Coordinates of C-alpha atoms in Angstrom, one line a residue:
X1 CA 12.4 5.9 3.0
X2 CA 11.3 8.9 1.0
X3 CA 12.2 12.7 0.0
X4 CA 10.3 14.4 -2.0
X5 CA 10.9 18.2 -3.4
X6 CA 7.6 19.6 -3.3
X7 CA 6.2 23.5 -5.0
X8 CA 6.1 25.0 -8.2
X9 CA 8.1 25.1 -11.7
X10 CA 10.7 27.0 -11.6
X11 CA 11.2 27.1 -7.9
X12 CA 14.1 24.7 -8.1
X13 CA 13.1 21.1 -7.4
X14 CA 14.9 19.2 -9.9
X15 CA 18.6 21.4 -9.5
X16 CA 17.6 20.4 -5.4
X17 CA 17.1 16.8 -6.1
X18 CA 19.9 16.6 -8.7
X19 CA 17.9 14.8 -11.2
X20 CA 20.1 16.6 -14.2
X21 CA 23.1 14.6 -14.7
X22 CA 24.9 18.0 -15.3
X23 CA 24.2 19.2 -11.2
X24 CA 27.5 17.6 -9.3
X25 CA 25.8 18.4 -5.6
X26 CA 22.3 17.6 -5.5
X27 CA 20.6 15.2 -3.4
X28 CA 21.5 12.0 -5.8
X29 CA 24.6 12.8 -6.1
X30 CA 25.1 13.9 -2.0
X31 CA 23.2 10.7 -1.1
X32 CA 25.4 8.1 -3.3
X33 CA 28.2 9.6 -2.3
X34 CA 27.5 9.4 1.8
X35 CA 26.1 5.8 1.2
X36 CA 29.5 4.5 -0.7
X37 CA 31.5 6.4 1.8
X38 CA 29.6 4.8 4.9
X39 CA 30.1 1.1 2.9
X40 CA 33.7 2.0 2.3
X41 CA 34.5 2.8 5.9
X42 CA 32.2 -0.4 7.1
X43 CA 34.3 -3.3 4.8
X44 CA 37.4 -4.0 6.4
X45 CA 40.1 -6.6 6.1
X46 CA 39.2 -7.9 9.3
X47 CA 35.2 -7.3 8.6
X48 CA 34.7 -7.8 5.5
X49 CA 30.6 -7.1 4.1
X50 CA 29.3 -7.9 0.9
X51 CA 27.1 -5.9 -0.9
X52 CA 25.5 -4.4 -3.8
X53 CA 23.8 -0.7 -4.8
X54 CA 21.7 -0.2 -7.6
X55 CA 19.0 2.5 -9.1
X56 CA 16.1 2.9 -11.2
X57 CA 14.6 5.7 -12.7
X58 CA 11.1 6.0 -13.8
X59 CA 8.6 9.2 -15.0
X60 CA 4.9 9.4 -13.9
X61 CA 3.2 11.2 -16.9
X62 CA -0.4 11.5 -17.1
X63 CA -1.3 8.9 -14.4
X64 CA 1.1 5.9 -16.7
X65 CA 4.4 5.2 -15.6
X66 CA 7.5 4.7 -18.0
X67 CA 10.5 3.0 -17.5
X68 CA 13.3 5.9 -18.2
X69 CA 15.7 2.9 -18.6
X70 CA 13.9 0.8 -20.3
X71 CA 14.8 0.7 -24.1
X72 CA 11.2 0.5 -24.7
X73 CA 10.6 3.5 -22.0
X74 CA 7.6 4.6 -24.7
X75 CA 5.7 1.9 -23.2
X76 CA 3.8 2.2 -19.8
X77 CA 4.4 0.0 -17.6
X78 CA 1.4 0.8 -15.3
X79 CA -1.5 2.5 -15.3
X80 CA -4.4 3.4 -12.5
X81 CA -5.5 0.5 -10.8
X82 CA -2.9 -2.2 -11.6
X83 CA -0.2 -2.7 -9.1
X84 CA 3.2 -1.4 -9.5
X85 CA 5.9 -4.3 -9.7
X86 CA 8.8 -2.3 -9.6
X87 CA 11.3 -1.2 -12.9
X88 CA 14.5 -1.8 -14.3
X89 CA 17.4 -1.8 -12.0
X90 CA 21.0 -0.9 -12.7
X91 CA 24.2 -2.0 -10.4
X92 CA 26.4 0.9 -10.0
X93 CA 29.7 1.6 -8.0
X94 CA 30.2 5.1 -7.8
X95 CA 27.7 8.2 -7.9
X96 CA 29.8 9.1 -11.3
X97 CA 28.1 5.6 -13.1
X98 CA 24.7 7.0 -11.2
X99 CA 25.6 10.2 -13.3
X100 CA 25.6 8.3 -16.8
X101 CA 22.5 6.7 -16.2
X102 CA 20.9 9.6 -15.3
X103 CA 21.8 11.1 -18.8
X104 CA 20.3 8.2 -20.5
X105 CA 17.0 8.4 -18.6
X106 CA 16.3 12.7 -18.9
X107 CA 16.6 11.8 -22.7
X108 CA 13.2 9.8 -22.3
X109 CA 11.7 12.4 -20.1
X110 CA 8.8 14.6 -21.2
X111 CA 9.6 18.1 -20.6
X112 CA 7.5 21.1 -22.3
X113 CA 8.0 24.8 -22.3
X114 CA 5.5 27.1 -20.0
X115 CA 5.6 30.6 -18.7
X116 CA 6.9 29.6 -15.1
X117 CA 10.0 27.4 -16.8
X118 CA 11.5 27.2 -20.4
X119 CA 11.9 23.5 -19.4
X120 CA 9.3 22.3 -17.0
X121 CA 9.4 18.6 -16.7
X122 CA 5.6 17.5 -17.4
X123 CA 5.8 13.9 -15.1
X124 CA 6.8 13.3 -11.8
X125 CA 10.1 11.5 -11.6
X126 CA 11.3 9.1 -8.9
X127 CA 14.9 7.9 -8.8
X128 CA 15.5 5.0 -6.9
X129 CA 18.6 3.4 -4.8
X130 CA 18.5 0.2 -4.0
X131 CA 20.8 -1.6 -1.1
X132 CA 21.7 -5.2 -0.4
X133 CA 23.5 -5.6 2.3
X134 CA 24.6 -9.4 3.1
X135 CA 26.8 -9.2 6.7
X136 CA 27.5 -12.4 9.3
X137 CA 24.9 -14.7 7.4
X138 CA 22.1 -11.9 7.1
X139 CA 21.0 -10.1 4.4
X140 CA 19.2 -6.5 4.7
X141 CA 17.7 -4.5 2.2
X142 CA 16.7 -1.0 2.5
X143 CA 15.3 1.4 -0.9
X144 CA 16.1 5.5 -1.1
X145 CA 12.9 6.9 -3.2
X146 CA 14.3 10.6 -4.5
X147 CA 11.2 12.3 -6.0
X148 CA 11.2 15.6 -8.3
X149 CA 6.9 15.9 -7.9
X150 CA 6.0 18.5 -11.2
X151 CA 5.6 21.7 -10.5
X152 CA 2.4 22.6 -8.0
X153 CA 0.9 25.7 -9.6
X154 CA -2.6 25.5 -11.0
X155 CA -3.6 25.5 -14.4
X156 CA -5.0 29.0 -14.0
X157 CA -1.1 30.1 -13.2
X158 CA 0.0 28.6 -16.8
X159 CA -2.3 29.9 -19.7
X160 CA -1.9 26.4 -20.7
X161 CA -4.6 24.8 -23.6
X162 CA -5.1 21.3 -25.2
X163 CA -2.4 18.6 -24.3
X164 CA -0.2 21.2 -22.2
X165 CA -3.8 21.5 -19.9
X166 CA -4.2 18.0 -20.1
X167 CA -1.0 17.6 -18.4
X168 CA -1.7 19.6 -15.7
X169 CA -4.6 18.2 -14.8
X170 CA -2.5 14.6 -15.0
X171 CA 0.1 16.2 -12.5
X172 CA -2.4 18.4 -10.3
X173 CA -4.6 15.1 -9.5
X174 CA -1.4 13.3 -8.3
X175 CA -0.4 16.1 -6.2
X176 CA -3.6 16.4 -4.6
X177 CA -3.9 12.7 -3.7
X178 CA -0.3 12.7 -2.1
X179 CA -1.9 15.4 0.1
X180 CA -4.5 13.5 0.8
X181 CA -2.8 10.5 1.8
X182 CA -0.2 12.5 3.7
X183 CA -2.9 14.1 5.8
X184 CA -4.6 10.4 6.1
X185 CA -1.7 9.3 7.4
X186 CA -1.5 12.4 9.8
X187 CA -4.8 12.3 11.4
X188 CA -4.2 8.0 11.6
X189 CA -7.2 7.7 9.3
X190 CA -7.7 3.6 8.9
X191 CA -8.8 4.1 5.2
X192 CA -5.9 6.0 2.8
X193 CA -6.4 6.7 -1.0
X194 CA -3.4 5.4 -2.1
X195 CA -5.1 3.8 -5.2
X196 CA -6.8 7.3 -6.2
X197 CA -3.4 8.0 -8.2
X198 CA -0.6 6.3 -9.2
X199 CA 1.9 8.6 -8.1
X200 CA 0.5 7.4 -4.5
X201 CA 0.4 3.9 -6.2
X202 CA 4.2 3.8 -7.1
X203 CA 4.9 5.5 -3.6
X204 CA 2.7 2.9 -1.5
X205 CA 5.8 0.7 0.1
X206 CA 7.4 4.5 1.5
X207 CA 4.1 6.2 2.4
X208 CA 3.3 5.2 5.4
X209 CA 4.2 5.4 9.5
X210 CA 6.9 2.2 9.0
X211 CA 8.4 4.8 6.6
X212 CA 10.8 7.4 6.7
X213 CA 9.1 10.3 4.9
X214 CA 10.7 14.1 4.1
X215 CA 9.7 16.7 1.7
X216 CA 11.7 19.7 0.4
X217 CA 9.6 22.4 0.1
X218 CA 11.1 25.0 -2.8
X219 CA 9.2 28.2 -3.4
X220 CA 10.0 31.5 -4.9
X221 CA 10.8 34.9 -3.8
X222 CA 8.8 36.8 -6.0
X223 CA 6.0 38.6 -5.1
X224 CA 3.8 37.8 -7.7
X225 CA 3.7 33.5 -6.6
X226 CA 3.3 34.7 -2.9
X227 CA -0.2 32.0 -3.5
X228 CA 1.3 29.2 -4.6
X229 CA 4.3 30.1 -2.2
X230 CA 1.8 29.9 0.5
X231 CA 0.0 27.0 0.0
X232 CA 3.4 24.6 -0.5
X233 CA 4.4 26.1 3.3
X234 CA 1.0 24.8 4.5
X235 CA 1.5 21.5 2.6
X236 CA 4.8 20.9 4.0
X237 CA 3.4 22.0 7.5
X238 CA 0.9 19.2 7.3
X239 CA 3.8 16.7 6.2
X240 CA 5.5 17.8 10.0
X241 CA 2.6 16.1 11.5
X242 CA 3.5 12.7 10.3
X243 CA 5.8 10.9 13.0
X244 CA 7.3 7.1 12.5
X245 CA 5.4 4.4 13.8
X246 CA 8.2 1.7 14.3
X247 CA 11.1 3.6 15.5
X248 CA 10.0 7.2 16.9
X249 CA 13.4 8.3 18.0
X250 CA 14.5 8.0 14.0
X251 CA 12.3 11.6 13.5
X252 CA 14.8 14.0 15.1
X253 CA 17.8 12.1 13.7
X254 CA 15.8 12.1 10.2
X255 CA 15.2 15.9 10.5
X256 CA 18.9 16.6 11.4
X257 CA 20.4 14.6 8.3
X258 CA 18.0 16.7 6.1
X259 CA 18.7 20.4 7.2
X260 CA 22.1 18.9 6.6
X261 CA 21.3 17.9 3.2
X262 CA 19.5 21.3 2.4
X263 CA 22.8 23.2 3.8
X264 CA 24.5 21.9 0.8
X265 CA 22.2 22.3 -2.1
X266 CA 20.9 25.5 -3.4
X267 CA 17.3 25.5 -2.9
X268 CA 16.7 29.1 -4.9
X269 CA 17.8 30.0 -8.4

Protein backbone atom coordinates (compact mmCIF):
# COMPACT_ATOMS: atom_id res chain seq x y z
CA UNK A 1 0.00 0.00 0.00
CA UNK A 2 0.64 3.62 -0.53
CA UNK A 3 0.13 7.28 0.99
CA UNK A 4 1.31 9.98 -0.54
CA UNK A 5 1.18 13.85 0.73
CA UNK A 6 0.46 15.65 -2.39
CA UNK A 7 0.50 19.96 -3.07
CA UNK A 8 2.87 22.64 -2.84
CA UNK A 9 6.11 23.68 -0.72
CA UNK A 10 5.35 25.05 2.17
CA UNK A 11 1.90 23.65 2.54
CA UNK A 12 3.08 21.07 5.05
CA UNK A 13 3.77 17.67 3.51
CA UNK A 14 6.90 16.62 5.02
CA UNK A 15 5.72 17.80 8.99
CA UNK A 16 2.32 15.51 7.70
CA UNK A 17 4.33 12.57 6.68
CA UNK A 18 6.90 12.95 9.50
CA UNK A 19 9.77 12.62 7.37
CA UNK A 20 11.91 15.03 9.92
CA UNK A 21 13.28 12.96 12.67
CA UNK A 22 12.53 16.02 14.94
CA UNK A 23 8.27 15.60 14.30
CA UNK A 24 7.17 12.95 17.26
CA UNK A 25 3.46 12.55 15.47
CA UNK A 26 3.56 12.26 11.89
CA UNK A 27 2.53 9.57 9.81
CA UNK A 28 5.98 7.44 10.25
CA UNK A 29 5.99 7.75 13.51
CA UNK A 30 1.82 7.17 13.97
CA UNK A 31 2.19 4.16 11.54
CA UNK A 32 5.28 2.34 13.47
CA UNK A 33 3.79 2.87 16.39
CA UNK A 34 0.06 1.24 15.50
CA UNK A 35 1.99 -1.65 13.63
CA UNK A 36 4.33 -2.56 16.87
CA UNK A 37 1.32 -2.19 19.02
CA UNK A 38 -0.96 -4.50 16.75
CA UNK A 39 2.26 -7.19 16.72
CA UNK A 40 2.62 -6.66 20.47
CA UNK A 41 -1.01 -7.40 21.20
CA UNK A 42 -0.94 -10.45 18.41
CA UNK A 43 2.35 -12.51 20.12
CA UNK A 44 1.23 -14.32 23.06
CA UNK A 45 2.50 -17.05 25.33
CA UNK A 46 0.07 -19.23 24.13
CA UNK A 47 0.36 -17.81 20.22
CA UNK A 48 3.41 -16.97 19.83
CA UNK A 49 4.39 -15.20 15.96
CA UNK A 50 7.59 -14.46 14.64
CA UNK A 51 8.38 -11.64 12.85
CA UNK A 52 10.48 -8.90 11.66
CA UNK A 53 9.99 -4.85 10.53
CA UNK A 54 12.32 -3.01 8.68
CA UNK A 55 12.59 0.45 6.44
CA UNK A 56 14.28 2.03 3.81
CA UNK A 57 14.62 5.38 2.75
CA UNK A 58 15.47 6.63 -0.61
CA UNK A 59 15.25 10.44 -2.50
CA UNK A 60 14.09 10.72 -6.14
CA UNK A 61 16.13 13.78 -7.48
CA UNK A 62 16.11 14.73 -10.96
CA UNK A 63 14.58 11.43 -12.41
CA UNK A 64 17.94 9.27 -10.40
CA UNK A 65 17.28 7.68 -7.22
CA UNK A 66 19.69 7.64 -4.22
CA UNK A 67 19.99 5.46 -1.53
CA UNK A 68 19.59 7.92 1.75
CA UNK A 69 21.17 4.96 3.72
CA UNK A 70 23.54 3.92 1.66
CA UNK A 71 27.03 5.16 2.70
CA UNK A 72 27.64 5.77 -0.88
CA UNK A 73 23.97 7.63 -1.18
CA UNK A 74 25.97 10.12 -3.80
CA UNK A 75 25.55 7.34 -6.20
CA UNK A 76 22.31 6.61 -8.19
CA UNK A 77 21.12 3.71 -7.97
CA UNK A 78 18.55 4.01 -10.88
CA UNK A 79 17.91 6.06 -13.52
CA UNK A 80 14.87 6.22 -16.38
CA UNK A 81 14.36 3.12 -17.95
CA UNK A 82 16.25 0.52 -15.78
CA UNK A 83 14.12 -1.28 -13.26
CA UNK A 84 14.10 -0.50 -9.75
CA UNK A 85 15.48 -3.43 -7.49
CA UNK A 86 14.74 -2.17 -4.34
CA UNK A 87 17.32 -0.27 -1.56
CA UNK A 88 18.99 -0.80 1.60
CA UNK A 89 16.89 -2.10 4.36
CA UNK A 90 17.25 -1.58 8.09
CA UNK A 91 15.66 -4.00 10.98
CA UNK A 92 14.22 -1.84 13.55
CA UNK A 93 12.20 -2.46 16.90
CA UNK A 94 10.71 0.51 17.84
CA UNK A 95 9.56 3.79 15.90
CA UNK A 96 12.34 5.52 18.28
CA UNK A 97 15.26 3.36 16.08
CA UNK A 98 12.95 4.40 12.87
CA UNK A 99 13.72 7.98 14.32
CA UNK A 100 17.62 7.59 14.25
CA UNK A 101 17.68 6.39 10.82
CA UNK A 102 15.65 8.98 9.70
CA UNK A 103 18.30 11.53 10.98
CA UNK A 104 20.99 9.78 9.08
CA UNK A 105 19.07 9.71 5.82
CA UNK A 106 17.66 13.84 5.80
CA UNK A 107 21.54 14.49 6.09
CA UNK A 108 21.92 13.00 2.37
CA UNK A 109 18.83 14.81 1.29
CA UNK A 110 18.97 17.69 -1.20
CA UNK A 111 17.09 20.50 0.07
CA UNK A 112 17.48 24.21 -1.45
CA UNK A 113 16.05 27.53 -0.40
CA UNK A 114 12.93 29.13 -2.57
CA UNK A 115 10.43 31.78 -1.99
CA UNK A 116 7.49 29.25 -1.03
CA UNK A 117 10.00 27.47 1.75
CA UNK A 118 13.48 28.41 3.32
CA UNK A 119 13.98 24.59 3.14
CA UNK A 120 12.11 22.96 0.32
CA UNK A 121 13.25 19.54 -0.15
CA UNK A 122 14.24 19.40 -4.13
CA UNK A 123 13.49 15.21 -4.56
CA UNK A 124 10.70 13.21 -3.75
CA UNK A 125 11.23 11.00 -0.83
CA UNK A 126 9.71 7.62 -0.06
CA UNK A 127 10.16 5.85 3.21
CA UNK A 128 9.53 2.41 3.30
CA UNK A 129 8.33 -0.33 6.01
CA UNK A 130 8.81 -3.57 5.46
CA UNK A 131 6.83 -6.63 7.27
CA UNK A 132 7.63 -10.34 7.61
CA UNK A 133 5.30 -12.04 9.24
CA UNK A 134 6.03 -15.93 9.74
CA UNK A 135 2.70 -17.47 11.76
CA UNK A 136 1.54 -21.54 11.86
CA UNK A 137 4.07 -22.45 8.99
CA UNK A 138 3.17 -19.36 6.65
CA UNK A 139 5.04 -16.48 6.01
CA UNK A 140 3.30 -13.10 4.75
CA UNK A 141 4.76 -10.06 3.72
CA UNK A 142 3.19 -6.77 3.25
CA UNK A 143 5.35 -3.15 2.35
CA UNK A 144 3.98 0.51 3.79
CA UNK A 145 5.31 3.16 0.91
CA UNK A 146 5.20 6.76 2.91
CA UNK A 147 5.80 9.45 0.14
CA UNK A 148 6.70 13.26 0.75
CA UNK A 149 6.05 14.11 -3.39
CA UNK A 150 8.18 17.83 -3.79
CA UNK A 151 6.29 20.60 -3.71
CA UNK A 152 3.53 20.96 -6.87
CA UNK A 153 3.82 24.62 -7.75
CA UNK A 154 5.09 25.48 -11.27
CA UNK A 155 8.25 26.94 -12.02
CA UNK A 156 6.43 30.19 -12.91
CA UNK A 157 5.35 30.28 -8.97
CA UNK A 158 9.33 30.12 -7.91
CA UNK A 159 11.39 32.77 -9.89
CA UNK A 160 13.71 29.91 -9.96
CA UNK A 161 16.95 29.99 -12.83
CA UNK A 162 19.79 27.51 -13.74
CA UNK A 163 20.02 24.29 -11.58
CA UNK A 164 17.10 25.42 -9.04
CA UNK A 165 14.80 25.40 -12.68
CA UNK A 166 16.34 22.38 -13.55
CA UNK A 167 14.96 20.87 -10.51
CA UNK A 168 11.71 21.74 -11.02
CA UNK A 169 11.33 20.65 -14.21
CA UNK A 170 12.96 17.08 -12.65
CA UNK A 171 10.02 17.21 -9.90
CA UNK A 172 7.19 18.73 -12.10
CA UNK A 173 7.64 15.73 -14.81
CA UNK A 174 7.33 13.17 -12.03
CA UNK A 175 4.29 14.77 -10.66
CA UNK A 176 2.64 14.95 -13.88
CA UNK A 177 3.22 11.23 -14.78
CA UNK A 178 1.76 10.10 -11.24
CA UNK A 179 -1.32 11.94 -12.56
CA UNK A 180 -1.29 10.34 -15.38
CA UNK A 181 -1.01 6.97 -14.25
CA UNK A 182 -3.44 7.68 -11.44
CA UNK A 183 -6.07 8.77 -13.99
CA UNK A 184 -4.99 5.61 -16.23
CA UNK A 185 -5.73 3.56 -13.52
CA UNK A 186 -9.05 5.49 -12.93
CA UNK A 187 -10.58 5.29 -16.35
CA UNK A 188 -9.20 1.24 -16.44
CA UNK A 189 -7.01 2.28 -19.34
CA UNK A 190 -5.05 -1.18 -20.41
CA UNK A 191 -1.82 0.78 -21.33
CA UNK A 192 -0.28 3.01 -18.04
CA UNK A 193 2.95 5.18 -18.24
CA UNK A 194 4.51 3.97 -15.49
CA UNK A 195 7.97 3.94 -17.28
CA UNK A 196 7.51 7.79 -18.32
CA UNK A 197 9.17 8.66 -14.81
CA UNK A 198 10.83 7.07 -12.29
CA UNK A 199 8.97 8.28 -9.53
CA UNK A 200 6.06 6.07 -11.16
CA UNK A 201 9.03 3.51 -11.77
CA UNK A 202 9.89 3.22 -8.05
CA UNK A 203 6.02 3.31 -7.14
CA UNK A 204 5.09 0.45 -9.82
CA UNK A 205 4.53 -2.62 -7.24
CA UNK A 206 1.80 0.00 -5.08
CA UNK A 207 0.21 1.76 -8.10
CA UNK A 208 -2.14 -0.14 -9.16
CA UNK A 209 -6.05 -1.66 -8.44
CA UNK A 210 -4.31 -4.82 -6.25
CA UNK A 211 -3.03 -1.75 -4.24
CA UNK A 212 -4.08 0.12 -1.46
CA UNK A 213 -3.56 3.79 -2.66
CA UNK A 214 -4.17 7.29 -0.41
CA UNK A 215 -3.01 10.72 -0.96
CA UNK A 216 -2.87 13.61 1.50
CA UNK A 217 -3.68 16.53 -0.08
CA UNK A 218 -1.96 19.74 1.85
CA UNK A 219 -2.76 23.20 0.58
CA UNK A 220 -2.55 26.62 1.88
CA UNK A 221 -4.88 29.22 3.21
CA UNK A 222 -3.60 32.07 1.54
CA UNK A 223 -5.18 33.80 -0.93
CA UNK A 224 -2.52 34.45 -3.15
CA UNK A 225 -1.97 30.14 -3.92
CA UNK A 226 -5.83 29.88 -4.32
CA UNK A 227 -4.34 28.19 -8.11
CA UNK A 228 -2.17 25.83 -7.04
CA UNK A 229 -4.64 25.24 -4.03
CA UNK A 230 -7.08 24.45 -6.67
CA UNK A 231 -5.62 22.22 -8.88
CA UNK A 232 -4.15 19.74 -5.82
CA UNK A 233 -8.17 19.50 -4.79
CA UNK A 234 -8.93 18.42 -8.35
CA UNK A 235 -5.86 15.98 -8.30
CA UNK A 236 -6.90 14.46 -5.19
CA UNK A 237 -10.50 14.33 -6.53
CA UNK A 238 -9.31 12.21 -9.44
CA UNK A 239 -7.30 9.91 -6.98
CA UNK A 240 -11.17 9.25 -5.24
CA UNK A 241 -12.04 7.54 -8.39
CA UNK A 242 -9.55 4.77 -8.07
CA UNK A 243 -11.32 1.73 -6.17
CA UNK A 244 -9.33 -1.79 -5.23
CA UNK A 245 -9.62 -4.45 -7.56
CA UNK A 246 -8.92 -7.55 -5.22
CA UNK A 247 -10.68 -6.69 -2.12
CA UNK A 248 -13.42 -3.85 -2.67
CA UNK A 249 -14.74 -3.75 0.72
CA UNK A 250 -10.88 -2.68 1.98
CA UNK A 251 -11.92 1.13 0.40
CA UNK A 252 -14.22 2.34 3.20
CA UNK A 253 -12.11 0.65 5.89
CA UNK A 254 -8.97 2.36 4.05
CA UNK A 255 -10.74 5.71 4.02
CA UNK A 256 -11.72 5.49 7.76
CA UNK A 257 -8.04 4.60 9.06
CA UNK A 258 -6.90 7.73 7.06
CA UNK A 259 -9.28 10.53 8.25
CA UNK A 260 -8.07 8.91 11.42
CA UNK A 261 -4.60 9.40 10.68
CA UNK A 262 -5.25 13.08 9.39
CA UNK A 263 -7.15 13.74 12.87
CA UNK A 264 -3.82 13.41 14.54
CA UNK A 265 -1.32 15.30 12.41
CA UNK A 266 -1.38 18.87 11.71
CA UNK A 267 -1.95 19.29 8.08
CA UNK A 268 -1.49 23.46 8.12
CA UNK A 269 1.41 25.41 9.49
Amino acid sequence: SCTCAYGQSGAGKSYTMGLNEKISKGMVTLSLDSLFAKLSAKNQPENPIDYDVSISYIEIYNEKVYDLLDDKSTESILTKGSKYAGSKKVEIQSSDDAKEILAKGNKNRHFRSTILNATSSRSHAAFSIFLNLREKNKEIGAVFYLVDLAGSEGIRNTNHQGIAQQEGIYINKGLLTLERVIKGLAMGSKVVAYRESVLTTVLLECLNTDSFFSLIACVSPARKDHSITLSTVKFAQSCKALENRAVPEMNAYLQKQVSFLMTKTLLFY
